[in-house]
Short mmCIF file of C-alpha atoms in Angstrom, two decimals:
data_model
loop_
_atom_site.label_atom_id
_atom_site.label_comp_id
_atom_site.label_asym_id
_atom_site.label_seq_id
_atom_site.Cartn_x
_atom_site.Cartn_y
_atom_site.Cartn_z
CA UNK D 1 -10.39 22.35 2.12
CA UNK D 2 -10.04 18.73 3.68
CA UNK D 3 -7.19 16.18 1.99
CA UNK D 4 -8.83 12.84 2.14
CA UNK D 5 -5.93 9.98 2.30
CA UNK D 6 -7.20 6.39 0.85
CA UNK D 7 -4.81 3.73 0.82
CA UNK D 8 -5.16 0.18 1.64
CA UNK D 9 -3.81 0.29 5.58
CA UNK D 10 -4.53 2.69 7.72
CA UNK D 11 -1.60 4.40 9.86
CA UNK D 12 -2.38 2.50 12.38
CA UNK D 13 -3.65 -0.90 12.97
CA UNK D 14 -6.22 -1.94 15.37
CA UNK D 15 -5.56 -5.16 17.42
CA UNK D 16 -8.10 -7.18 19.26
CA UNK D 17 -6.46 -9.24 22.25
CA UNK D 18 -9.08 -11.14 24.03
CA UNK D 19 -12.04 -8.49 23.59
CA UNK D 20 -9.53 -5.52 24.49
CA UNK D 21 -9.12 -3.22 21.83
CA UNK D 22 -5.56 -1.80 21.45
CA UNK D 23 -3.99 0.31 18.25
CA UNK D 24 -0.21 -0.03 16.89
CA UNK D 25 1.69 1.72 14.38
CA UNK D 26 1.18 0.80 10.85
CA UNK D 27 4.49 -0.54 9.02
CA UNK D 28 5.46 0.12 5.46
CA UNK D 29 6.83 2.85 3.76
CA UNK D 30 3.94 4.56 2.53
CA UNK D 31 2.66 5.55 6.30
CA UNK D 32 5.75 6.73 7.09
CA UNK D 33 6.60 8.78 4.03
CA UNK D 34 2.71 10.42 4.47
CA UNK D 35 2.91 10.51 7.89
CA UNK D 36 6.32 12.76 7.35
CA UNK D 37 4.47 14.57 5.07
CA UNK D 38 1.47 16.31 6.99
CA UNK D 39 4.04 16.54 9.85
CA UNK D 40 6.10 18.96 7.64
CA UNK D 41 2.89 20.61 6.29
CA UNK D 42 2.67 21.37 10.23
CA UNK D 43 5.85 22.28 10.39
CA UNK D 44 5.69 24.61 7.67
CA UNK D 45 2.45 26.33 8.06
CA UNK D 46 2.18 26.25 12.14
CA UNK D 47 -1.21 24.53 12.25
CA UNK D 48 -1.84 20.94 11.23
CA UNK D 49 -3.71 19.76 7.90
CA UNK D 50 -7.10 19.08 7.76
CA UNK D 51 -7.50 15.37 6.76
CA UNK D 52 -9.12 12.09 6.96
CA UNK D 53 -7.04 8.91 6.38
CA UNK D 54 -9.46 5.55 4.85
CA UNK D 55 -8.14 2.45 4.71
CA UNK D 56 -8.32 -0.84 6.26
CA UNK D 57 -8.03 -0.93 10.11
CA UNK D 58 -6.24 -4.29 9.62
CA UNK D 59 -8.17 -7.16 10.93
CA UNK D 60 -11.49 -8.86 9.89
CA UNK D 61 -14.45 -7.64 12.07
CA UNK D 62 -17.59 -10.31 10.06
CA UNK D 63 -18.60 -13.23 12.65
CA UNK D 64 -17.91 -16.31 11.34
CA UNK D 65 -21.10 -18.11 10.44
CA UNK D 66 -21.76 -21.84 10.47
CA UNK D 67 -24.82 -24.28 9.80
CA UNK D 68 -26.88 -24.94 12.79
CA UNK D 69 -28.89 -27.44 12.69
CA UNK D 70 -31.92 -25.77 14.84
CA UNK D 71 -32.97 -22.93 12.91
CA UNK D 72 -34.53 -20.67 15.91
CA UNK D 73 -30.79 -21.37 17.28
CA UNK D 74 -28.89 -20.37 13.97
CA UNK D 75 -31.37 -16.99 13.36
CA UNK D 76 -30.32 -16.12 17.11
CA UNK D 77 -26.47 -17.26 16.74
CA UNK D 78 -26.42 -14.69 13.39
CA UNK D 79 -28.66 -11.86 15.06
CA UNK D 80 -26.17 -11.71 18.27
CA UNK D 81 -22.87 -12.52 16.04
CA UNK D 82 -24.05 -9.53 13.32
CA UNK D 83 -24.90 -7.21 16.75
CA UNK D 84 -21.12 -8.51 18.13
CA UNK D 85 -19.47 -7.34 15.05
CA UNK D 86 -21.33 -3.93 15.00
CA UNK D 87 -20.78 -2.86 18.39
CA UNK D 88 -17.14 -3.89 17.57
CA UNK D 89 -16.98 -2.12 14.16
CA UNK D 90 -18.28 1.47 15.80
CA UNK D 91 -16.22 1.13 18.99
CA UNK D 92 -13.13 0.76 16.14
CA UNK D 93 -14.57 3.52 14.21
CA UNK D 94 -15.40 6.00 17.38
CA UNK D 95 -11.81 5.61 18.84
CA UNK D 96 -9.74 5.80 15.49
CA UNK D 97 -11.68 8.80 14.04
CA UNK D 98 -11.33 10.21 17.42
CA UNK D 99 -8.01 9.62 18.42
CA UNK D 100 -6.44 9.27 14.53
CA UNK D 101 -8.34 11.23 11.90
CA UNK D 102 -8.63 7.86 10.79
CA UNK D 103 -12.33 6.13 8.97
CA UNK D 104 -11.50 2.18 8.92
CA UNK D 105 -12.99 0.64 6.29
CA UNK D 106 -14.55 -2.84 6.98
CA UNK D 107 -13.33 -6.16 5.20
CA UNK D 108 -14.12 -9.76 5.20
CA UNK D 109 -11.65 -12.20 5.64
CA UNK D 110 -12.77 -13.96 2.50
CA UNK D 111 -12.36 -10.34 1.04
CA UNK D 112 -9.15 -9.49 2.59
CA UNK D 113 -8.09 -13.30 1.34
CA UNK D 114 -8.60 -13.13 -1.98
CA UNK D 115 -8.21 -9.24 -2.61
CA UNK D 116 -5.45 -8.35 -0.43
CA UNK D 117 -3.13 -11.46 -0.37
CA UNK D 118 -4.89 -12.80 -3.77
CA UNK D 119 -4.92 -10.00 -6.54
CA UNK D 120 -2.47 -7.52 -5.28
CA UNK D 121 0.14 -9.29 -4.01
CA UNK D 122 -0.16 -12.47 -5.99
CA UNK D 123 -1.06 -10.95 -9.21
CA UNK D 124 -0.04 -7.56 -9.41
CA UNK D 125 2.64 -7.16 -7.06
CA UNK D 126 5.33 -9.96 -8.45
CA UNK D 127 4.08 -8.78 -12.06
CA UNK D 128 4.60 -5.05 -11.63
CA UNK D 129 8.16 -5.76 -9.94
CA UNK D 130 8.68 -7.53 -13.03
CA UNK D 131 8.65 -11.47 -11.94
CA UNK D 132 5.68 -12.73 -13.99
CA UNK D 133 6.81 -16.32 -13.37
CA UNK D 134 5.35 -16.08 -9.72
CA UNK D 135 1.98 -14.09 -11.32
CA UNK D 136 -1.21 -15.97 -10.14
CA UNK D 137 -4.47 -15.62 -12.92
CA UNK D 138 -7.17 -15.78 -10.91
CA UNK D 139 -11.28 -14.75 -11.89
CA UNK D 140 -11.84 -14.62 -8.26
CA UNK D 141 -9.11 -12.65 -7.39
CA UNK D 142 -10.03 -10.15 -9.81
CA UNK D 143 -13.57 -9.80 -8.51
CA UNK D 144 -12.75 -9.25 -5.32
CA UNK D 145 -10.21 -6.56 -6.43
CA UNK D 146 -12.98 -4.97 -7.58
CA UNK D 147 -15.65 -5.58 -4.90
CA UNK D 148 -13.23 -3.98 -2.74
CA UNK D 149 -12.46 -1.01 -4.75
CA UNK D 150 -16.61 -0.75 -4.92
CA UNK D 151 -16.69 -0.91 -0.92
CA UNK D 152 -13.79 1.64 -0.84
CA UNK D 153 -15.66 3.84 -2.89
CA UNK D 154 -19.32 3.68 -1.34
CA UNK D 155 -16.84 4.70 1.98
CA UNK D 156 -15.13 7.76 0.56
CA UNK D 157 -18.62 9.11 -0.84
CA UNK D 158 -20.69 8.39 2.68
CA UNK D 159 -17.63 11.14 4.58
CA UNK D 160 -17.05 12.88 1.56
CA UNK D 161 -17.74 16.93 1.90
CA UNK D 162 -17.76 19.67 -0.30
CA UNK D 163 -14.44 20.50 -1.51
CA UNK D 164 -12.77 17.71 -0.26
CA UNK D 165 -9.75 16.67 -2.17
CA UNK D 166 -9.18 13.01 -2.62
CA UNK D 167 -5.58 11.38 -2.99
CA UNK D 168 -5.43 7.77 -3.52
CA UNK D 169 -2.24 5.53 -3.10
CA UNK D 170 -0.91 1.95 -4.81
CA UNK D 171 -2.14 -0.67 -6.68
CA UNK D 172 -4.69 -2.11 -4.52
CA UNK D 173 -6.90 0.67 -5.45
CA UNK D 174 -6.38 1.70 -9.02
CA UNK D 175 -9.60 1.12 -10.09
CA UNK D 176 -10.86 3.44 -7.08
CA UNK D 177 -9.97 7.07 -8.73
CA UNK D 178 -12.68 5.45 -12.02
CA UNK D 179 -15.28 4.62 -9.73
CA UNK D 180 -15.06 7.91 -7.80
CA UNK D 181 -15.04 9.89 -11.13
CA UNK D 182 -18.03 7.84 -12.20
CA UNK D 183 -19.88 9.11 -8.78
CA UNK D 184 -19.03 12.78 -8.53
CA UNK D 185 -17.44 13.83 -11.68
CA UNK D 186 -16.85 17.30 -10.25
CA UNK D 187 -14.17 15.59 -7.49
CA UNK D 188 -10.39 16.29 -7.54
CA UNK D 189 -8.65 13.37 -7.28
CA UNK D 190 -5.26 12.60 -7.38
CA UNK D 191 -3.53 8.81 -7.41
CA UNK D 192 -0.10 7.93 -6.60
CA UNK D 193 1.20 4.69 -7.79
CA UNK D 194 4.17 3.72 -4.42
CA UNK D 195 5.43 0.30 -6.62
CA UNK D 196 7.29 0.49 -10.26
CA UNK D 197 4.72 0.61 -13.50
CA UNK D 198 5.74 -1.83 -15.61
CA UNK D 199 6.39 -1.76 -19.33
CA UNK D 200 3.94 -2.56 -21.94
CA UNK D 201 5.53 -6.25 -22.40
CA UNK D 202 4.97 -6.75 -19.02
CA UNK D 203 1.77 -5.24 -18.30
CA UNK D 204 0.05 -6.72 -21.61
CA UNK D 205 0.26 -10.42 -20.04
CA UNK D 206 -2.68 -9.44 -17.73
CA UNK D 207 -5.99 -10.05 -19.23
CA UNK D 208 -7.76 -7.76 -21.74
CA UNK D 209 -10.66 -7.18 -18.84
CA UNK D 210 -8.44 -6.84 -15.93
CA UNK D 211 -5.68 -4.56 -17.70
CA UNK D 212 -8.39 -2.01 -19.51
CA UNK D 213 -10.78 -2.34 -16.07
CA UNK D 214 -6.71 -0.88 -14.34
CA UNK D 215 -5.88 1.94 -17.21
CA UNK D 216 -9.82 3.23 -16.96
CA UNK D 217 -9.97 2.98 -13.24
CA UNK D 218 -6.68 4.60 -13.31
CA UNK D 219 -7.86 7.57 -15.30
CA UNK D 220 -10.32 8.42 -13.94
CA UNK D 221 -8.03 10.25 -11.49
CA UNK D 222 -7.15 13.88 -12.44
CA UNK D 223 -3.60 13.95 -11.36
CA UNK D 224 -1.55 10.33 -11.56
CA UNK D 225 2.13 10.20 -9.77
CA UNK D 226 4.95 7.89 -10.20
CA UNK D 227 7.99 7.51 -8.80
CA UNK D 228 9.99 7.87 -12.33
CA UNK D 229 10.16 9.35 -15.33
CA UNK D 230 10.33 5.73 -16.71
CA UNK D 231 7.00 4.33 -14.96
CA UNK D 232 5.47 7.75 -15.99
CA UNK D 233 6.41 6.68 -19.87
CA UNK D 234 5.31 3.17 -19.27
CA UNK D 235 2.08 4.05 -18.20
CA UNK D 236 1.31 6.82 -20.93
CA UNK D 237 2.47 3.77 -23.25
CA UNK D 238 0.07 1.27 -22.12
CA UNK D 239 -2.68 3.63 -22.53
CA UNK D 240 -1.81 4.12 -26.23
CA UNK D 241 -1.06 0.50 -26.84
CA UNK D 242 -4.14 -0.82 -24.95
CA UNK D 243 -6.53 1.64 -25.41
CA UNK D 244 -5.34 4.34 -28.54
CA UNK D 245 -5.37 7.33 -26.38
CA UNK D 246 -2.18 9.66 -27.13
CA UNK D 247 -0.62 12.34 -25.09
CA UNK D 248 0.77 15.30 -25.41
CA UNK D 249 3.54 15.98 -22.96
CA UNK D 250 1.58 13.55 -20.11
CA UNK D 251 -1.61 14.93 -21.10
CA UNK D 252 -4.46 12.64 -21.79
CA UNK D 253 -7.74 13.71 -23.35
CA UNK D 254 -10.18 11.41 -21.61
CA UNK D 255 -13.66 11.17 -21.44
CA UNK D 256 -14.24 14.75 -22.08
CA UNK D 257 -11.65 16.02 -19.56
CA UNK D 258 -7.98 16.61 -18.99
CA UNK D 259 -5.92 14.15 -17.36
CA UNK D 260 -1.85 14.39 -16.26
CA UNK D 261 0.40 12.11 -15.28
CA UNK D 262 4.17 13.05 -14.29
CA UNK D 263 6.75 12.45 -12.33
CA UNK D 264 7.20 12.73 -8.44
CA UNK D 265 10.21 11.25 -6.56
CA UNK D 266 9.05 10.86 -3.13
CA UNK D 267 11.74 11.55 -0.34
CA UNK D 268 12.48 11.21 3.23
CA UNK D 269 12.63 13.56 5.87
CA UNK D 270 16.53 14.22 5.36
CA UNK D 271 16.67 16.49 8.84
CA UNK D 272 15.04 13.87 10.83
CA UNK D 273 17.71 11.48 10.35
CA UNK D 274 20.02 13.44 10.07
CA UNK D 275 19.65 14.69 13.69
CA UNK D 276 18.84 11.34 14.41
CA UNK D 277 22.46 10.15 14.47
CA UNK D 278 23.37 12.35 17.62
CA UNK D 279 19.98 11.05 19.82
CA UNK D 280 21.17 9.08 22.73
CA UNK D 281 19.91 5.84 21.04
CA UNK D 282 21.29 5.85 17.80
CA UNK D 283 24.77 6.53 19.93
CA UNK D 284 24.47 3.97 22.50
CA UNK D 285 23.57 1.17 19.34
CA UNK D 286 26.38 2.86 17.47
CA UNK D 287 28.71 2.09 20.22
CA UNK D 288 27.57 -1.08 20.62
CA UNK D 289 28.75 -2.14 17.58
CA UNK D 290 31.24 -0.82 17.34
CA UNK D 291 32.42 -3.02 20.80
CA UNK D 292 30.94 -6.04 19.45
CA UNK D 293 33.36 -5.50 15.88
CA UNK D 294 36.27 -3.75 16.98
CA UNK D 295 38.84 -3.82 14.25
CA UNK D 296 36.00 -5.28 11.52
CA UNK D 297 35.20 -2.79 8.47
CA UNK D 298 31.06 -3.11 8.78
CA UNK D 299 28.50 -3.34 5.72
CA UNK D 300 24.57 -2.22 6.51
CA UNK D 301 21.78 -3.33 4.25
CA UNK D 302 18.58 -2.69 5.36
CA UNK D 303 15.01 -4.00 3.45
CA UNK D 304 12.00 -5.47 3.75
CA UNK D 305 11.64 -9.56 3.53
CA UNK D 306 10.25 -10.21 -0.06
CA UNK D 307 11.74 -11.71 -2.69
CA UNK D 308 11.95 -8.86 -4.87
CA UNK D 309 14.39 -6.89 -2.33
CA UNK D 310 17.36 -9.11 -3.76
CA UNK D 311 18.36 -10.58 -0.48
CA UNK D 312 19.39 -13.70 -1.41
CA UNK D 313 21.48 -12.09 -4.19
CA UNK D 314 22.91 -9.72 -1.97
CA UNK D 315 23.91 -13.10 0.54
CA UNK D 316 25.10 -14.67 -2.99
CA UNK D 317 27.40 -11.50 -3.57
CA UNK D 318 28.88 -11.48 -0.33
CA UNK D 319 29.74 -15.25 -0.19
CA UNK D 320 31.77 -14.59 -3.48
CA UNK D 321 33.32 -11.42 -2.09
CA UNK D 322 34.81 -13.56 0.73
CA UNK D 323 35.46 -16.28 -1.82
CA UNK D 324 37.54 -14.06 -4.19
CA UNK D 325 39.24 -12.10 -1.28
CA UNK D 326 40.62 -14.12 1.60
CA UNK D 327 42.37 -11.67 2.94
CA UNK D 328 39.56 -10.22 4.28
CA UNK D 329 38.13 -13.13 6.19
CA UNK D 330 37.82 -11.81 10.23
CA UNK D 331 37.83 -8.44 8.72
CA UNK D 332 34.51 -7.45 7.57
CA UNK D 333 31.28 -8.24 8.66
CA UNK D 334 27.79 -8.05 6.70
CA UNK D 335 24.91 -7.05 9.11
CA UNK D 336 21.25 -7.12 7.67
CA UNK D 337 18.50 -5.58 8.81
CA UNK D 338 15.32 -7.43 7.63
CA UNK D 339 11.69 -6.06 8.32
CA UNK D 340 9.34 -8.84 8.15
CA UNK D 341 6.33 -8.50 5.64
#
């Protein structure tokens, strides 16, 4: 039995600089909380899982094409650009499947423009997270949500073996788990949704087409995780308001076949840092900082730069702390720790 892992980035992320091809840790915390994950399935069972990670390797590999005037020179600029691109594409390939159990799939910029940056994190991501005043409606977005999905799919089914269990993760490919099902309806596939689900107020305001296209692509899986009990409800909701299918205890009768969908709080590796607080780093920062604010009382906040983190609220909160309590001024200090996007 082989797990295959499908999410929109790979673990790591292939860089080009000036024809030299170099690979980098993905960031985000999906990679690390599956990447902690199979490490403890290692740790637990003394061998490592079998698995194959797809996702996007994290830059555009098409040649960019542009009008010649000479046509002899334009059919030889696009024959030796599309032979540039391939040798590129299986040198990426080769090295990550070797060195990564890792199958990069291959995306346009146009693609990874309107998909990635368009439909997931200008539709779906501020309306899931529950700001649909920064929600962009865009036709083209949605198709190249699901072109993608389709080119995700036709890449799972070209390594797929017999037995192979498939687990999907987040919302740029909830329509993948339908189209799979579609394919090979004897698969096992499991989806895990990493961002909130949102009510059925929220969720409503997309499009009939696009929301129905996300509840069927979504069940198509036969195991769907959230991270609450509340996105769990929300989701079994949407599916009776949207499409009259009932459940009975997160049980949905689908299409001939049993789906669930339940609750799983993902984690962190507690022991890791734990034990990380006594490595010579972590001491040699901690003391740091402490030189740098003797005698100050110190608050942490650590999160990711996007607007639905609360930053600016957080910056707004501490302002009126300091307003309200003078007597704390050259006492405390707020440090934050912001990861880029």
């Amino acid at each position: 039995m082989r797990i295959l892992i499908i999410s929109n980035r790979l673990p790591v992320t292939a860089l080009d600089n000036e024809g030299e091809l170099t690979f980098q840790e993905s960031a985000g915390g999906l990679v690390s909380g599956l990447n902690a994950y199979l490490d403890s399935l290692k740790n637990n069972h003394g061998t490592p899982c079998e698995y194959l990670w797809i996702g996007w390797p994290g830059i555009p590999t098409e040649e960019e094409r542009r009008p010649f005037k000479n046509k002899f020179f334009a059919i030889f600029k696009f024959f030796s650009g599309w032979s540039k691109a391939y040798g590129k594409k299986e040198k990426i390939r080769s090295q990550m499947m070797d060195q990564f159990n890792s199958y990069p799939v291959f995306l346009s910029q146009d693609d990874i423009d309107k998909f990635y940056y368009g439909f997931s994190n200008r539709t779906l991501w501020p309306l899931f997270h529950y700001f649909p005043v920064y929600a962009t409606y865009n036709e083209d977005y949605w198709n190249h949500y699901k072109k993608v999905n389709e080119i995700f799919c036709e890449n799972v089914l070209r390594v797929l073996k017999p037995d192979d269990i498939v687990w999907i993760h987040d919302y740029q490919l909830m329509l993948l788990p339908g189209l799979l099902k579609e394919k090979r309806p004897d698969l096992s596939i499991g989806f895990f949704l990493h961002i909130p689900f949102p009510s059925f107020e929220i969720f409503r305001l997309l499009p009939r087409e696009w929301r129905t296209g996300i509840l069927q692509g979504l069940l198509g899986a036969d195991l769907i995780g959230f991270h609450t009990h509340e996105y769990t409800q929300y989701f079994l909701r949407c599916v009776l308001r949207l499409m009259g299918i009932d459940h009975n205890l997160g049980e949905i009768f689908f299409l001939g076949r049993l789906v669930k969908a339940d609750t799983f709080p993902m984690g962190i590796d507690f022991k890791k840092f734990y034990n990380a607080r006594n490595s010579k780093e972590v001491l040699a920062e901690k003391n740091k900082l402490r030189e740098t604010f003797k005698n100050h009382k110190i608050i942490f906040s650590v999160d990711r730069l996007d607007y639905t983190k609360g930053i600016i609220n957080r910056l707004k909160g501490y302002e009126r702390f300091l307003d309200k309590y003078p007597k704390y001024h050259n006492k405390i200090v707020l440090i934050l720790v912001v990861v880029p996007s």
